[in-house]
Amino acid sequence: MGKDVIIACDFSSAEDTFNFLDKFTDEKPFVKIGMELFYAEGPSIVREIKKRGHKIFLDLKLHDIPNTVKKSMAVLSRLDVDMTNLHAAGTVDMMKAALEGLTREDGTRPLLIAVTQLTSTSEERMKNELLINASINDTIVKYASNAKLAGLDGVVCSPLEAGMVKDNCGKGFMTVTPGVRFADGDIGDQVRVTTPAKAKEIGSDYIVVGRPITAAEDPVAAYRRCVEEFVG
Ligand code: C5P
């Protein structure tokens, strides 16, 4: 499993996205397409970015009944993305159905990872609104174990949780981690952040980096700095 930096392309139009990607003339970064861009531009944006030679993490976080998720994953698989995701809260049956839907006739499929608890969900909200009395760390480990049981490849989590997930699910279970900032950079609205170098040390397999690259004066230089710190 190769370590890589994934750029979160959180743009609202194809035009802004291509203006950004056009800056990269020497390399083809792995990119993340989220709900905003996908809902704005539809599946064609995925095909166009793929045609330009980028690997794609399609971050749509599916969560529905198993049959609906299975059929939707089959559609996403035909878009030839490299990685996609769902909410582990959909339970093991839903995750197994997703894997079935994602697997192409020739046996290949994109990587499938699960969101455990969103970083915006606090222990207090889990307790008061969702009536979940376990600690947030226990639910993260349990949801990650469920994802592993269902046959998924890994989870999205904070880099600070990656070690805990690896300890419980094994080294080969992937951790894809947002919340990355340069030591001398702006934190913005992220709370629990680490640097690319620290994420590497903790054991993240992929870091997802948005604004430290997309809002940088020189995005290509910022991307290269990330790769140098994280991949080496
Ligand atoms: O700009 P920034 O580096 O904060 O972007 C991080 C990306 O990772 C965004 O696309 C955000 O939606 C996503 N993400 C996150 N925290 C999670 C899950 C996804 O920041 N728990």
XYZ file of C-alpha atoms and ligand atoms in Angstrom:
253
model
C 0.000 0.000 0.000
C 1.653 3.230 -1.166
C 1.412 6.358 0.932
C 0.011 9.350 -0.948
C -1.310 12.887 -0.559
C -4.919 13.400 -1.711
C -5.963 16.978 -2.546
C -9.525 17.845 -1.446
C -10.928 19.673 -4.489
C -13.625 21.531 -2.570
C -14.705 23.747 -5.462
C -18.266 24.481 -6.578
C -17.712 24.416 -10.326
C -15.816 22.531 -13.007
C -14.241 25.828 -14.111
C -12.671 26.524 -10.700
C -11.539 22.896 -10.445
C -9.822 22.886 -13.829
C -8.229 26.294 -13.216
C -6.725 24.732 -10.116
C -5.678 21.423 -11.710
C -4.152 23.221 -14.705
C -1.450 24.552 -12.362
C -0.054 21.019 -12.071
C 1.978 20.472 -15.204
C 4.591 18.008 -13.921
C 2.504 15.769 -11.674
C -1.009 14.274 -11.515
C -2.091 14.445 -7.873
C -4.645 12.037 -6.368
C -7.785 14.188 -5.895
C -10.856 13.987 -3.682
C -14.215 14.959 -5.173
C -16.823 15.663 -2.533
C -20.561 16.291 -2.470
C -20.333 19.979 -3.398
C -18.573 19.469 -6.717
C -20.377 16.205 -7.534
C -23.817 17.699 -6.913
C -22.899 20.829 -8.877
C -21.461 19.145 -11.934
C -22.696 15.537 -11.894
C -20.813 12.373 -12.896
C -19.198 14.070 -15.916
C -16.762 15.877 -13.609
C -15.469 12.495 -12.428
C -15.006 11.247 -15.999
C -13.228 14.454 -17.049
C -10.789 14.459 -14.130
C -10.125 10.745 -14.670
C -9.449 11.409 -18.361
C -6.796 13.923 -17.318
C -4.978 11.074 -15.577
C -5.757 11.723 -11.898
C -6.653 9.063 -9.343
C -9.987 9.890 -7.695
C -11.386 9.461 -4.190
C -15.147 10.024 -4.547
C -16.239 11.198 -1.096
C -20.049 10.850 -1.112
C -20.454 9.064 2.272
C -23.356 6.785 1.363
C -25.791 5.774 4.129
C -29.091 4.043 3.236
C -30.679 0.579 3.226
C -28.329 -2.168 1.941
C -30.120 -2.671 -1.401
C -30.028 1.042 -2.287
C -26.372 1.358 -1.314
C -25.449 -1.781 -3.281
C -27.078 -0.471 -6.474
C -25.618 3.020 -6.044
C -22.140 1.604 -5.501
C -22.472 -0.380 -8.742
C -23.121 2.911 -10.568
C -20.145 4.636 -8.884
C -17.894 1.678 -9.699
C -18.630 2.144 -13.405
C -17.277 5.705 -13.104
C -13.889 4.054 -12.576
C -13.015 5.885 -9.358
C -10.090 4.599 -7.283
C -11.589 5.025 -3.809
C -15.027 5.763 -2.375
C -16.754 5.695 1.017
C -19.834 5.215 3.189
C -20.930 5.669 6.793
C -20.079 2.726 9.049
C -23.236 3.668 10.999
C -25.162 1.953 8.173
C -24.117 -1.346 9.855
C -22.213 -4.428 8.671
C -24.996 -5.606 6.325
C -24.979 -2.287 4.496
C -21.183 -2.332 4.179
C -21.199 -5.901 2.820
C -23.869 -4.947 0.280
C -21.799 -1.922 -0.747
C -18.783 -4.124 -1.429
C -20.872 -6.466 -3.562
C -22.233 -3.569 -5.579
C -18.796 -2.057 -6.011
C -17.158 -5.245 -7.311
C -17.013 -5.291 -11.104
C -17.582 -8.373 -13.252
C -13.833 -8.929 -13.615
C -13.428 -8.972 -9.811
C -11.748 -5.545 -9.561
C -13.198 -2.710 -7.471
C -12.309 0.723 -6.067
C -11.004 0.860 -2.500
C -13.872 1.193 -0.028
C -13.431 2.978 3.275
C -15.839 3.869 6.063
C -16.473 7.078 7.960
C -16.565 6.185 11.669
C -17.722 9.192 13.683
C -17.563 12.523 11.875
C -15.063 14.843 13.517
C -17.928 17.326 13.980
C -19.732 14.844 16.283
C -18.749 15.336 19.912
C -19.114 12.814 22.720
C -21.685 15.142 24.291
C -23.849 15.195 21.128
C -23.563 11.417 20.782
C -24.855 11.062 24.316
C -27.583 13.720 24.333
C -28.886 13.525 20.771
C -28.084 9.990 19.613
C -28.344 8.272 23.034
C -24.935 6.611 22.510
C -23.316 6.306 25.910
C -19.994 4.762 24.858
C -16.936 6.990 24.588
C -16.157 8.470 21.177
C -12.929 6.441 20.966
C -14.775 3.198 21.728
C -17.326 3.904 18.989
C -14.564 4.742 16.500
C -12.775 1.457 17.253
C -16.050 -0.526 17.135
C -17.174 1.058 13.832
C -13.698 0.441 12.353
C -13.847 -3.219 13.488
C -17.284 -3.557 11.876
C -15.877 -2.128 8.643
C -13.049 -4.662 8.769
C -15.506 -7.489 9.467
C -17.537 -6.448 6.426
C -14.378 -6.688 4.288
C -13.713 -2.966 3.761
C -10.212 -1.652 3.173
C -10.059 0.957 5.929
C -11.548 4.075 7.488
C -11.470 7.848 7.278
C -10.399 9.224 10.641
C -8.412 11.957 12.315
C -4.650 11.347 12.092
C -4.699 11.364 15.888
C -6.995 8.307 15.800
C -5.008 6.405 13.153
C -2.726 4.696 15.687
C -5.675 3.482 17.749
C -7.399 2.086 14.633
C -4.212 0.307 13.497
C -3.694 -1.181 16.970
C -7.194 -2.663 16.888
C -7.666 -3.557 13.223
C -4.121 -4.340 12.107
C -1.424 -2.494 10.214
C -2.847 -3.423 6.804
C -6.185 -1.734 7.564
C -5.984 1.641 5.817
C -6.364 5.001 7.499
C -7.212 8.006 5.335
C -6.817 11.158 7.373
C -7.982 14.763 6.881
C -7.215 17.511 9.405
C -3.670 18.120 8.191
C -1.918 21.463 8.514
C 1.652 22.708 8.060
C 3.367 23.572 11.339
C 3.482 27.250 10.294
C 0.028 27.317 8.640
C -3.542 28.409 9.438
C -5.715 25.865 11.281
C -9.009 27.344 9.995
C -12.109 25.482 11.278
C -10.287 22.190 11.922
C -9.784 21.389 15.600
C -7.614 18.293 15.934
C -4.843 18.721 13.396
C -1.388 17.311 12.717
C 1.374 18.061 10.248
C 2.062 15.782 7.261
C 5.266 14.573 8.964
C 3.429 13.703 12.179
C 0.659 11.921 10.218
C 3.374 9.807 8.604
C 4.856 8.991 12.008
C 1.454 7.961 13.419
C 0.864 5.653 10.463
C -1.693 7.308 8.129
C -1.745 5.713 4.690
C -3.240 8.681 2.868
C -3.580 12.278 4.027
C -6.410 14.422 2.651
C -5.337 18.042 2.350
C -7.595 20.866 1.190
C -7.036 24.525 1.988
C -3.326 24.302 2.891
C -2.886 23.476 -0.824
C -5.947 24.972 -2.594
C -5.698 28.349 -0.820
C -1.891 28.577 -0.935
C -0.228 31.308 -2.936
C 1.658 28.593 -4.790
C -0.472 25.417 -4.669
C 2.071 23.301 -6.539
C 4.814 24.203 -4.047
C 2.445 23.486 -1.134
C 1.524 20.092 -2.647
C 5.205 19.239 -3.110
C 5.934 20.229 0.475
C 3.165 17.866 1.654
C 4.499 14.999 -0.454
C 8.029 15.589 0.776
C 6.972 15.601 4.446
C 4.516 12.719 4.191
C 5.942 10.379 1.565
C 9.570 11.443 1.857
O -9.390 22.287 3.751
P -9.162 21.105 4.645
O -7.741 20.574 4.607
O -9.665 21.311 6.055
O -10.065 19.964 3.972
C -10.256 18.700 4.555
C -11.176 17.875 3.691
O -11.454 16.654 4.365
C -12.527 18.523 3.423
O -12.973 18.094 2.131
C -13.416 17.945 4.501
O -14.769 17.884 4.130
C -12.844 16.534 4.635
N -13.107 15.883 5.922
C -12.684 16.409 7.146
N -12.947 15.758 8.306
C -13.633 14.599 8.301
C -14.064 14.036 7.092
C -13.786 14.719 5.908
O -12.049 17.445 7.166
N -13.848 13.948 9.420
